[in-house]
Amino acid sequence: MIELKDVHRTYGEGHAAVHALRGVSLSVPPGQFVAVMGPSGSGKSTLLHLLGALDWPTRGEVVLDGKNVARMDDNALTRLRRERIGFIFQFFNLLPTLNAVENVCLPALLGGKSLASVETRARQLLGRVGLGDRAHHRPSQLSGGEQQRVAIARALVTDPPILLADEPTGNLDSRSGAEVLTLLRQACDERKVAIVMVTHDAGAARRADRRVDIKDGLILNDQSQVPE
Amino acid sequence: MIELKDVHRTYGEGHAAVHALRGVSLSVPPGQFVAVMGPSGSGKSTLLHLLGALDWPTRGEVVLDGKNVARMDDNALTRLRRERIGFIFQFFNLLPTLNAVENVCLPALLGGKSLASVETRARQLLGRVGLGDRAHHRPSQLSGGEQQRVAIARALVTDPPILLADEPTGNLDSRSGAEVLTLLRQACDERKVAIVMVTHDAGAARRADRRVDIKDGLILNDQSQVPE
Ligand SMILES: Nc1ncnc2c1ncn2[C@@H]1O[C@H](COP(=O)(O)OP(=O)(O)OP(=O)(O)O)[C@@H](O)[C@H]1O
Ligand SMILES: Nc1ncnc2c1ncn2[C@@H]1O[C@H](COP(=O)(O)OP(=O)(O)OP(=O)(O)O)[C@@H](O)[C@H]1O
Ligand SMILES: [Mg+2]
Ligand SMILES: [Mg+2]
């Protein structure tokens, strides 16, 4: 379902070049929950952005739903991202002028749905991440972890078959974090969503079906595990 | 050295009012390292902003260096913040147009020092947080955890007697996080810095001399401990 084939990503040129990924291959089928761990700066966010077609490899291929991303035109790529992928960013990328409910509804609205048809689900998801009474707050009126939870609800609103999560519990206490992981686990088990979650939290990683360790732009280790 | 006296902080009004802090008292002497833990949304960042005179209580007093913050004029308050307090923000607040070294130098430059006199120390601090080879990158060219480490180096550059750290290891792997905690522990033990660190990481909290638990805007628990 989602695949990286010997992917390289270099930033800059010459002696200042940073080789963020140096030949990474990864294949994730539907219904599999993968945790990616590794040191700060090792290439995890870069990997996730390539998987989400938000960035392009310097070498190698990215294949989503059987299609080589490099051969798709802008419109097709935009539709693919919108309909098939939910992305939880490391720093959320919420729109500051919209409140929590509006931010959560946004992917569906961009996909052509009406506010009326999606608002109920958006409020439900906010309730599930404990933000029922913060629905009308804008990001600047929310705590760090509350903003993170809005970003999580937003990624789930269109119920996409692929979820890419960049440190989704980084600003959460252990209980809110556990609730988020339960939501992700449910998406995977009940609806066969393919999930790639970057995390620095070993406890969060133990909830996955598979653990990948990355260091200096290379995969060191990739193994199945029994999820906790 | 730093004190909150029955502090309240309410956002908004009427039935939409959020009582972020509902009567918090805390007194931290020089050379004490306090860890503050609590659920997402419980008032921790609010508490830290009040301690740093970046916000004002709705009720109660904030006392820094023996002075009631409410009775200080703007200039005196600005000097106090600049000379006495290092603040590590939950989302860093780096200047996007400056590179890592320039961001780290900024507090000293604003305090009247020349770039030449502070640049050596800035580069040293960046080296200590593992960013020696990222000194010339701007924030958009840094990973999440690298940006966080620039923010940490910046808070230390003027060697202030008070350090306020909002989830300083939230985007760091365990090894980078341990290095940061060592730096903080050193400031406290060797230079009698008073530190208040908000964290969701119980391991980080165990490095402190005292642990405060906050929930729904109130302190539940405040006790000394032997630092790990
Ligand atoms: N400008 C505002 N208007 C209304 N409510 C606000 C505003 N800013 C913060 N809040 C609310 O105040 C409460 C406390 O916020 P605070 O940022 O102190 O939480 P926190 O403990 O730091 O949480 P986290 O662990 O998620 O960072 C939150 O529930 C938040 O929704
Ligand atoms: N635009 C850029 N120009 C140059 N180097 C960059 C750029 N963006 C990222 N980098 C570098 O690429 C490396 C990988 O970055 P990436 O964001 O993928 O790391 P990460 O594993 O997500 O780290 P973290 O855990 O800190 O979030 C980092 O060392 C970073 O400095
Ligand atoms: Mg990252
Ligand atoms: Mg906070």
Short mmCIF file of C-alpha atoms and ligand atoms in Angstrom, two decimals:
data_model
loop_
_atom_site.label_atom_id
_atom_site.label_comp_id
_atom_site.label_asym_id
_atom_site.label_seq_id
_atom_site.Cartn_x
_atom_site.Cartn_y
_atom_site.Cartn_z
CA MET A 1 0.00 0.00 0.00
CA ILE A 2 2.77 2.49 0.78
CA GLU A 3 6.35 1.97 -0.23
CA LEU A 4 9.75 3.63 -0.27
CA LYS A 5 12.29 2.05 -2.64
CA ASP A 6 15.92 2.87 -1.93
CA VAL A 7 15.03 6.47 -1.23
CA HIS A 8 17.65 9.19 -0.76
CA ARG A 9 17.02 12.78 0.29
CA THR A 10 19.80 15.33 0.32
CA TYR A 11 19.42 18.96 1.34
CA GLY A 12 21.80 21.60 0.04
CA GLU A 13 24.89 21.03 -2.08
CA GLY A 14 28.62 20.59 -1.96
CA HIS A 15 30.35 20.36 1.39
CA ALA A 16 27.26 21.84 3.09
CA ALA A 17 25.04 19.03 1.81
CA VAL A 18 23.04 17.13 4.42
CA HIS A 19 22.23 13.54 3.49
CA ALA A 20 19.05 13.21 5.52
CA LEU A 21 18.14 9.80 4.01
CA ARG A 22 20.80 7.60 2.43
CA GLY A 23 18.98 4.65 0.87
CA VAL A 24 15.83 3.74 2.77
CA SER A 25 13.40 1.00 1.73
CA LEU A 26 10.12 0.38 3.52
CA SER A 27 6.91 -1.35 2.55
CA VAL A 28 3.75 -1.07 4.68
CA PRO A 29 0.59 -3.09 3.88
CA PRO A 30 -2.97 -2.14 4.94
CA GLY A 31 -3.74 -2.93 8.57
CA GLN A 32 -0.14 -2.66 9.74
CA PHE A 33 0.98 -0.21 12.42
CA VAL A 34 4.67 0.70 12.12
CA ALA A 35 6.61 2.68 14.75
CA VAL A 36 9.74 4.53 13.61
CA MET A 37 12.27 5.54 16.27
CA GLY A 38 15.67 7.16 16.08
CA PRO A 39 17.85 10.02 17.31
CA SER A 40 16.86 13.64 16.78
CA GLY A 41 17.99 14.61 13.28
CA SER A 42 18.21 11.05 11.97
CA GLY A 43 15.71 11.54 9.11
CA LYS A 44 12.35 10.50 10.55
CA SER A 45 10.30 13.57 9.59
CA THR A 46 11.99 13.53 6.19
CA LEU A 47 10.91 9.90 5.73
CA LEU A 48 7.33 10.72 6.71
CA HIS A 49 7.11 13.70 4.35
CA LEU A 50 8.31 11.52 1.46
CA LEU A 51 5.67 8.90 2.34
CA GLY A 52 3.03 11.63 2.31
CA ALA A 53 4.19 12.98 -1.06
CA LEU A 54 4.90 16.32 0.64
CA ASP A 55 8.50 16.10 -0.51
CA TRP A 56 10.47 14.36 -3.30
CA PRO A 57 13.38 11.96 -3.03
CA THR A 58 16.75 12.89 -4.54
CA ARG A 59 16.97 9.23 -5.65
CA GLY A 60 14.69 6.21 -5.45
CA GLU A 61 10.91 5.84 -5.69
CA VAL A 62 7.85 6.47 -3.60
CA VAL A 63 4.85 4.26 -4.43
CA LEU A 64 1.39 4.94 -2.96
CA ASP A 65 -1.64 2.76 -3.77
CA GLY A 66 0.43 1.10 -6.48
CA LYS A 67 1.25 4.40 -8.22
CA ASN A 68 4.71 5.88 -8.57
CA VAL A 69 4.32 9.35 -7.04
CA ALA A 70 6.90 10.88 -9.40
CA ARG A 71 4.69 10.10 -12.41
CA MET A 72 1.53 11.74 -11.07
CA ASP A 73 0.51 15.26 -12.05
CA ASP A 74 -0.26 17.92 -9.45
CA ASN A 75 -4.03 17.41 -9.46
CA ALA A 76 -3.82 13.65 -9.11
CA LEU A 77 -1.29 14.05 -6.29
CA THR A 78 -3.47 16.58 -4.48
CA ARG A 79 -6.47 14.26 -4.73
CA LEU A 80 -4.39 11.31 -3.52
CA ARG A 81 -3.17 13.21 -0.47
CA ARG A 82 -6.61 14.54 0.30
CA GLU A 83 -8.51 11.27 -0.07
CA ARG A 84 -6.02 8.67 1.03
CA ILE A 85 -3.65 10.19 3.59
CA GLY A 86 -4.09 11.72 7.04
CA PHE A 87 -0.97 13.57 8.23
CA ILE A 88 -0.28 14.56 11.83
CA PHE A 89 2.58 17.05 11.72
CA GLN A 90 5.30 17.32 14.37
CA PHE A 91 4.23 20.93 14.92
CA PHE A 92 0.59 20.50 13.96
CA ASN A 93 0.20 23.16 11.21
CA LEU A 94 -3.21 24.30 12.45
CA LEU A 95 -4.73 27.40 10.86
CA PRO A 96 -4.57 30.18 13.47
CA THR A 97 -7.71 31.96 12.30
CA LEU A 98 -9.96 28.87 12.56
CA ASN A 99 -11.23 27.33 15.78
CA ALA A 100 -10.78 23.66 16.71
CA VAL A 101 -13.91 22.36 14.96
CA GLU A 102 -13.18 24.35 11.80
CA ASN A 103 -9.58 23.10 11.74
CA VAL A 104 -10.77 19.51 12.09
CA CYS A 105 -13.38 19.91 9.32
CA LEU A 106 -10.93 21.43 6.87
CA PRO A 107 -9.70 18.30 5.00
CA ALA A 108 -13.28 17.21 4.36
CA LEU A 109 -14.33 20.70 3.23
CA LEU A 110 -11.38 20.82 0.82
CA GLY A 111 -12.55 17.46 -0.47
CA GLY A 112 -15.91 18.95 -1.38
CA LYS A 113 -18.04 17.98 1.63
CA SER A 114 -20.41 20.46 3.23
CA LEU A 115 -19.79 21.75 6.74
CA ALA A 116 -23.14 20.33 7.87
CA SER A 117 -22.23 16.82 6.68
CA VAL A 118 -18.88 16.73 8.47
CA GLU A 119 -19.35 18.81 11.61
CA THR A 120 -20.95 16.03 13.65
CA ARG A 121 -18.02 13.70 13.03
CA ALA A 122 -15.54 16.50 13.77
CA ARG A 123 -17.17 17.19 17.14
CA GLN A 124 -17.25 13.47 17.88
CA LEU A 125 -13.52 13.15 17.20
CA LEU A 126 -12.75 16.18 19.34
CA GLY A 127 -14.78 14.52 22.10
CA ARG A 128 -12.76 11.34 21.71
CA VAL A 129 -9.50 13.19 22.25
CA GLY A 130 -10.94 14.98 25.30
CA LEU A 131 -11.54 18.37 23.67
CA GLY A 132 -15.33 18.48 23.68
CA ASP A 133 -15.31 21.71 25.70
CA ARG A 134 -12.56 23.33 23.61
CA ALA A 135 -14.32 23.07 20.23
CA HIS A 136 -14.59 26.83 19.77
CA HIS A 137 -11.12 27.77 20.91
CA ARG A 138 -8.60 28.89 18.32
CA PRO A 139 -5.05 27.45 18.47
CA SER A 140 -3.72 30.45 20.44
CA GLN A 141 -6.36 29.69 23.08
CA LEU A 142 -5.29 26.08 23.43
CA SER A 143 -2.46 24.41 25.35
CA GLY A 144 0.32 22.65 23.40
CA GLY A 145 -1.15 19.22 23.94
CA GLU A 146 -4.63 20.47 23.06
CA GLN A 147 -3.35 21.79 19.72
CA GLN A 148 -1.71 18.43 19.12
CA ARG A 149 -5.00 16.65 19.76
CA VAL A 150 -6.82 18.94 17.31
CA ALA A 151 -4.22 17.95 14.70
CA ILE A 152 -4.87 14.29 15.47
CA ALA A 153 -8.63 14.67 15.13
CA ARG A 154 -8.13 16.51 11.84
CA ALA A 155 -6.07 13.65 10.40
CA LEU A 156 -8.88 11.21 11.23
CA VAL A 157 -11.87 13.20 10.00
CA THR A 158 -11.98 11.77 6.47
CA ASP A 159 -11.14 8.28 7.78
CA PRO A 160 -8.20 7.88 5.40
CA PRO A 161 -6.61 4.44 4.70
CA ILE A 162 -3.10 5.80 5.43
CA LEU A 163 -2.09 7.66 8.59
CA LEU A 164 1.30 9.32 8.93
CA ALA A 165 1.93 10.57 12.47
CA ASP A 166 5.00 12.60 13.45
CA GLU A 167 5.51 12.26 17.23
CA PRO A 168 1.72 12.42 17.91
CA THR A 169 2.05 12.11 21.70
CA GLY A 170 5.07 14.42 22.14
CA ASN A 171 3.12 17.08 24.06
CA LEU A 172 0.74 14.76 25.88
CA ASP A 173 0.67 13.34 29.38
CA SER A 174 0.61 9.55 29.57
CA ARG A 175 -3.16 9.29 29.85
CA SER A 176 -4.03 11.53 26.87
CA GLY A 177 -1.24 9.78 24.97
CA ALA A 178 -2.72 6.37 25.73
CA GLU A 179 -6.12 7.52 24.42
CA VAL A 180 -4.55 8.69 21.17
CA LEU A 181 -2.72 5.38 20.74
CA THR A 182 -5.99 3.53 21.34
CA LEU A 183 -7.60 5.57 18.56
CA LEU A 184 -4.75 4.72 16.19
CA ARG A 185 -4.79 1.04 17.17
CA GLN A 186 -8.53 0.96 16.50
CA ALA A 187 -8.16 2.52 13.05
CA CYS A 188 -5.60 -0.15 12.24
CA ASP A 189 -7.44 -3.17 13.69
CA GLU A 190 -11.00 -2.27 12.74
CA ARG A 191 -10.53 -0.46 9.44
CA LYS A 192 -7.23 -1.82 8.13
CA VAL A 193 -5.57 1.59 8.11
CA ALA A 194 -1.81 1.52 7.38
CA ILE A 195 -0.05 3.62 10.02
CA VAL A 196 3.50 4.94 10.17
CA MET A 197 4.14 6.68 13.49
CA VAL A 198 7.39 8.44 14.35
CA THR A 199 7.94 8.55 18.08
CA HIS A 200 10.59 9.15 20.74
CA ASP A 201 8.43 7.27 23.27
CA ALA A 202 9.33 3.59 23.63
CA GLY A 203 5.99 2.90 25.29
CA ALA A 204 4.12 4.29 22.30
CA ALA A 205 6.32 2.24 19.96
CA ARG A 206 5.35 -0.95 21.81
CA ARG A 207 1.74 -0.46 20.67
CA ALA A 208 2.77 -1.04 17.07
CA ASP A 209 3.02 -4.29 15.04
CA ARG A 210 6.45 -3.48 13.79
CA ARG A 211 9.37 -1.35 14.86
CA VAL A 212 11.85 0.38 12.57
CA ASP A 213 14.99 2.08 13.95
CA ILE A 214 16.66 4.74 11.89
CA LYS A 215 20.05 6.39 12.42
CA ASP A 216 21.98 8.86 10.23
CA GLY A 217 19.51 8.42 7.38
CA LEU A 218 19.63 4.62 7.27
CA ILE A 219 17.43 1.87 8.66
CA LEU A 220 19.35 -0.07 11.29
CA ASN A 221 16.68 -2.45 12.31
CA ASP A 222 13.19 -3.47 11.10
CA GLN A 223 11.27 -6.13 12.96
CA SER A 224 7.81 -7.40 13.74
CA GLN A 225 6.62 -7.45 17.31
CA VAL A 226 3.54 -8.41 19.27
CA PRO A 227 1.76 -5.11 20.00
CA GLU A 228 1.27 -4.29 23.66
CA MET B 1 14.11 33.79 44.62
CA ILE B 2 10.98 33.13 42.57
CA GLU B 3 7.53 32.98 44.06
CA LEU B 4 3.85 32.64 43.16
CA LYS B 5 1.43 33.66 45.94
CA ASP B 6 -2.10 32.32 45.59
CA VAL B 7 -2.07 33.03 41.88
CA HIS B 8 -5.17 32.78 39.69
CA ARG B 9 -5.32 33.11 35.94
CA THR B 10 -8.60 33.16 34.08
CA TYR B 11 -9.00 33.47 30.32
CA GLY B 12 -12.18 34.87 28.83
CA GLU B 13 -15.35 35.82 30.68
CA GLY B 14 -18.74 34.62 31.73
CA HIS B 15 -19.70 31.04 31.00
CA ALA B 16 -16.87 30.75 28.48
CA ALA B 17 -14.26 31.62 31.12
CA VAL B 18 -11.41 29.14 31.53
CA HIS B 19 -9.88 29.07 35.00
CA ALA B 20 -6.39 27.94 34.00
CA LEU B 21 -4.93 28.49 37.49
CA ARG B 22 -7.17 28.55 40.55
CA GLY B 23 -4.97 29.52 43.50
CA VAL B 24 -1.39 28.32 43.07
CA SER B 25 1.44 29.03 45.50
CA LEU B 26 5.04 28.06 44.83
CA SER B 27 8.36 29.25 46.16
CA VAL B 28 11.66 28.21 44.57
CA PRO B 29 15.04 29.13 46.13
CA PRO B 30 18.38 29.39 44.25
CA GLY B 31 19.95 26.02 43.50
CA GLN B 32 16.68 24.10 43.45
CA PHE B 33 15.46 22.13 40.45
CA VAL B 34 11.68 21.74 40.40
CA ALA B 35 9.81 19.46 37.98
CA VAL B 36 6.15 20.25 37.26
CA MET B 37 3.97 17.50 35.84
CA GLY B 38 0.29 17.28 35.04
CA PRO B 39 -2.30 16.48 32.37
CA SER B 40 -2.39 18.36 29.08
CA GLY B 41 -4.35 21.56 29.68
CA SER B 42 -3.86 21.59 33.46
CA GLY B 43 -2.15 25.01 33.59
CA LYS B 44 1.58 24.23 33.43
CA SER B 45 2.55 26.62 30.60
CA THR B 46 0.34 29.27 32.18
CA LEU B 47 2.22 28.82 35.46
CA LEU B 48 5.57 29.13 33.71
CA HIS B 49 4.59 32.26 31.81
CA LEU B 50 3.49 33.92 35.07
CA LEU B 51 6.84 32.98 36.67
CA GLY B 52 8.62 34.55 33.72
CA ALA B 53 6.54 37.75 33.91
CA LEU B 54 5.33 37.06 30.38
CA ASP B 55 1.76 37.11 31.66
CA TRP B 56 -0.16 38.58 34.61
CA PRO B 57 -2.26 36.83 37.24
CA THR B 58 -5.97 37.63 37.54
CA ARG B 59 -5.41 37.45 41.33
CA GLY B 60 -2.44 36.90 43.60
CA GLU B 61 1.19 37.99 43.35
CA VAL B 62 4.32 37.09 41.45
CA VAL B 63 7.58 37.91 43.23
CA LEU B 64 10.95 37.70 41.43
CA ASP B 65 14.24 38.54 43.17
CA GLY B 66 12.23 39.94 46.06
CA LYS B 67 10.28 42.35 43.83
CA ASN B 68 6.55 42.24 43.23
CA VAL B 69 6.29 42.05 39.45
CA ALA B 70 3.03 44.03 39.37
CA ARG B 71 4.77 47.08 40.81
CA MET B 72 7.59 47.19 38.25
CA ASP B 73 7.45 49.46 35.20
CA ASP B 74 7.96 48.12 31.68
CA ASN B 75 11.66 48.96 31.46
CA ALA B 76 12.51 47.39 34.81
CA LEU B 77 10.52 44.28 33.89
CA THR B 78 12.24 44.00 30.51
CA ARG B 79 15.66 44.29 32.19
CA LEU B 80 14.68 41.70 34.79
CA ARG B 81 13.58 39.20 32.17
CA ARG B 82 16.64 39.80 30.04
CA GLU B 83 19.22 39.62 32.82
CA ARG B 84 17.73 37.15 35.25
CA ILE B 85 15.55 34.67 33.34
CA GLY B 86 16.21 32.12 30.62
CA PHE B 87 12.99 30.80 29.05
CA ILE B 88 12.73 27.63 26.97
CA PHE B 89 9.35 27.77 25.24
CA GLN B 90 7.18 24.73 24.51
CA PHE B 91 7.37 25.65 20.82
CA PHE B 92 10.76 27.35 20.91
CA ASN B 93 9.93 30.79 19.41
CA LEU B 94 13.10 30.92 17.30
CA LEU B 95 13.45 33.73 14.79
CA PRO B 96 13.04 32.16 11.33
CA THR B 97 15.35 34.61 9.55
CA LEU B 98 18.32 33.99 11.87
CA ASN B 99 20.51 30.91 11.88
CA ALA B 100 21.20 28.78 14.97
CA VAL B 101 24.20 30.79 16.23
CA GLU B 102 22.41 34.10 15.70
CA ASN B 103 19.32 32.83 17.51
CA VAL B 104 21.45 31.70 20.45
CA CYS B 105 23.31 35.04 20.63
CA LEU B 106 20.15 37.11 20.58
CA PRO B 107 19.46 37.51 24.34
CA ALA B 108 23.03 38.70 24.93
CA LEU B 109 22.90 41.09 21.96
CA LEU B 110 19.65 42.55 23.26
CA GLY B 111 21.39 43.00 26.59
CA GLY B 112 24.02 45.16 24.95
CA LYS B 113 26.85 42.67 24.37
CA SER B 114 28.73 42.61 21.09
CA LEU B 115 28.45 39.63 18.75
CA ALA B 116 32.20 39.05 19.04
CA SER B 117 32.04 38.78 22.83
CA VAL B 118 29.21 36.25 22.86
CA GLU B 119 29.68 34.17 19.73
CA THR B 120 32.29 31.84 21.24
CA ARG B 121 29.99 30.92 24.10
CA ALA B 122 27.04 30.46 21.72
CA ARG B 123 29.02 28.04 19.57
CA GLN B 124 30.20 26.21 22.69
CA LEU B 125 26.62 25.76 23.90
CA LEU B 126 25.49 24.55 20.49
CA GLY B 127 28.34 22.04 20.62
CA ARG B 128 27.20 20.86 24.04
CA VAL B 129 23.72 20.11 22.74
CA GLY B 130 25.17 18.26 19.73
CA LEU B 131 24.57 20.97 17.11
CA GLY B 132 28.14 21.98 16.33
CA ASP B 133 27.64 21.15 12.66
CA ARG B 134 24.23 22.84 12.43
CA ALA B 135 25.35 26.32 13.58
CA HIS B 136 24.55 27.99 10.28
CA HIS B 137 21.22 26.33 9.62
CA ARG B 138 18.08 28.39 10.00
CA PRO B 139 15.11 26.88 11.89
CA SER B 140 13.41 25.67 8.68
CA GLN B 141 16.59 23.72 7.93
CA LEU B 142 16.60 21.98 11.30
CA SER B 143 14.68 18.98 12.62
CA GLY B 144 12.14 19.46 15.44
CA GLY B 145 14.53 18.29 18.12
CA GLU B 146 17.36 20.39 16.67
CA GLN B 147 15.19 23.50 16.91
CA GLN B 148 14.41 22.58 20.50
CA ARG B 149 18.10 22.30 21.29
CA VAL B 150 18.79 25.72 19.77
CA ALA B 151 16.10 27.11 22.10
CA ILE B 152 17.81 25.43 25.04
CA ALA B 153 21.23 26.84 24.13
CA ARG B 154 19.67 30.28 23.75
CA ALA B 155 18.19 30.17 27.27
CA LEU B 156 21.65 29.38 28.68
CA VAL B 157 23.74 31.92 26.77
CA THR B 158 23.57 34.72 29.36
CA ASP B 159 23.93 32.20 32.22
CA PRO B 160 20.81 33.49 33.98
CA PRO B 161 20.06 32.63 37.66
CA ILE B 162 16.52 31.48 36.79
CA LEU B 163 15.64 28.91 34.11
CA LEU B 164 12.06 28.23 33.08
CA ALA B 165 11.78 25.23 30.76
CA ASP B 166 8.53 24.17 29.10
CA GLU B 167 8.81 20.48 28.13
CA PRO B 168 12.49 20.91 27.04
CA THR B 169 12.94 17.26 26.00
CA GLY B 170 9.56 16.79 24.27
CA ASN B 171 11.06 16.38 20.80
CA LEU B 172 14.25 14.62 21.81
CA ASP B 173 15.32 10.98 21.82
CA SER B 174 16.39 9.64 25.20
CA ARG B 175 20.09 10.29 24.65
CA SER B 176 19.79 13.94 23.54
CA GLY B 177 17.26 14.40 26.34
CA ALA B 178 19.70 13.02 28.90
CA GLU B 179 22.38 15.46 27.72
CA VAL B 180 20.00 18.38 28.13
CA LEU B 181 19.04 17.26 31.64
CA THR B 182 22.73 16.99 32.52
CA LEU B 183 23.23 20.58 31.38
CA LEU B 184 20.31 21.74 33.54
CA ARG B 185 21.47 19.70 36.54
CA GLN B 186 24.93 21.26 36.17
CA ALA B 187 23.55 24.81 36.10
CA CYS B 188 21.66 24.04 39.28
CA ASP B 189 24.46 22.25 41.17
CA GLU B 190 27.42 24.33 40.06
CA ARG B 191 25.91 27.78 39.70
CA LYS B 192 22.89 27.69 42.02
CA VAL B 193 20.43 28.33 39.22
CA ALA B 194 16.76 28.01 40.22
CA ILE B 195 15.02 25.80 37.66
CA VAL B 196 11.34 25.15 37.03
CA MET B 197 10.89 22.52 34.34
CA VAL B 198 7.51 21.42 33.01
CA THR B 199 7.63 17.90 31.64
CA HIS B 200 5.44 14.97 30.60
CA ASP B 201 8.44 12.63 31.00
CA ALA B 202 8.60 10.93 34.40
CA GLY B 203 12.25 10.05 33.81
CA ALA B 204 13.12 13.71 33.30
CA ALA B 205 11.14 14.63 36.43
CA ARG B 206 13.23 12.20 38.49
CA ARG B 207 16.32 14.32 37.81
CA ALA B 208 14.83 17.18 39.84
CA ASP B 209 15.08 17.94 43.59
CA ARG B 210 11.37 18.43 43.92
CA ARG B 211 8.25 17.37 42.12
CA VAL B 212 5.04 19.35 41.82
CA ASP B 213 1.88 17.81 40.34
CA ILE B 214 -0.78 20.09 38.95
CA LYS B 215 -4.33 19.23 37.87
CA ASP B 216 -7.19 21.50 36.77
CA GLY B 217 -5.26 24.61 37.77
CA LEU B 218 -4.39 23.48 41.30
CA ILE B 219 -1.34 21.93 42.91
CA LEU B 220 -2.19 18.41 44.06
CA ASN B 221 1.14 17.43 45.40
CA ASP B 222 4.50 19.13 46.12
CA GLN B 223 7.36 17.10 47.52
CA SER B 224 11.10 16.90 47.75
CA GLN B 225 12.89 13.93 46.30
CA VAL B 226 16.43 12.65 45.90
CA PRO B 227 17.40 13.48 42.30
CA GLU B 228 18.31 10.53 40.13
N1 LIG C 1 -6.12 32.42 25.43
C1 LIG C 1 -6.85 31.43 26.02
N2 LIG C 1 -8.20 31.52 26.05
C2 LIG C 1 -8.91 30.53 26.62
N3 LIG C 1 -8.41 29.42 27.18
C3 LIG C 1 -7.07 29.28 27.17
C4 LIG C 1 -6.21 30.26 26.57
N4 LIG C 1 -4.93 29.83 26.69
C5 LIG C 1 -4.97 28.65 27.32
N5 LIG C 1 -6.25 28.31 27.60
C6 LIG C 1 -6.71 27.13 28.32
O1 LIG C 1 -6.05 27.12 29.60
C7 LIG C 1 -5.77 25.79 29.98
C8 LIG C 1 -4.32 25.70 30.47
O2 LIG C 1 -3.43 25.92 29.40
P1 LIG C 1 -1.88 25.60 29.54
O3 LIG C 1 -1.25 26.00 28.25
O4 LIG C 1 -1.32 26.24 30.78
O5 LIG C 1 -1.86 24.01 29.73
P2 LIG C 1 -0.63 23.00 29.88
O6 LIG C 1 -0.73 22.37 31.22
O7 LIG C 1 0.65 23.68 29.52
O8 LIG C 1 -0.95 21.89 28.79
P3 LIG C 1 0.00 21.02 27.80
O9 LIG C 1 0.59 19.94 28.62
O10 LIG C 1 -0.99 20.52 26.79
O11 LIG C 1 1.01 21.95 27.20
C9 LIG C 1 -6.03 24.89 28.78
O12 LIG C 1 -7.15 24.07 29.04
C10 LIG C 1 -6.31 25.85 27.63
O13 LIG C 1 -7.37 25.42 26.79
N1 LIG C 2 16.09 22.34 4.60
C1 LIG C 2 17.13 21.70 5.16
N2 LIG C 2 18.40 22.03 4.82
C2 LIG C 2 19.44 21.40 5.39
N3 LIG C 2 19.34 20.40 6.29
C3 LIG C 2 18.11 20.04 6.66
C4 LIG C 2 16.95 20.66 6.13
N4 LIG C 2 15.85 20.10 6.72
C5 LIG C 2 16.31 19.15 7.56
N5 LIG C 2 17.66 19.12 7.54
C6 LIG C 2 18.52 18.21 8.28
O1 LIG C 2 18.15 16.88 7.93
C7 LIG C 2 18.28 16.02 9.07
C8 LIG C 2 17.03 15.18 9.23
O2 LIG C 2 15.94 15.99 9.60
P1 LIG C 2 14.56 15.35 10.10
O3 LIG C 2 13.64 16.51 10.33
O4 LIG C 2 14.11 14.29 9.18
O5 LIG C 2 15.00 14.68 11.49
P2 LIG C 2 14.13 13.90 12.58
O6 LIG C 2 14.61 12.50 12.65
O7 LIG C 2 12.67 14.12 12.31
O8 LIG C 2 14.52 14.62 13.94
P3 LIG C 2 13.66 15.03 15.25
O9 LIG C 2 13.53 13.77 16.04
O10 LIG C 2 14.55 16.04 15.90
O11 LIG C 2 12.36 15.60 14.82
C9 LIG C 2 18.55 16.93 10.27
O12 LIG C 2 19.87 16.73 10.72
C10 LIG C 2 18.36 18.34 9.76
O13 LIG C 2 19.32 19.25 10.28
MG MG C 3 11.17 15.22 13.27
MG MG C 4 1.95 23.54 27.89
#
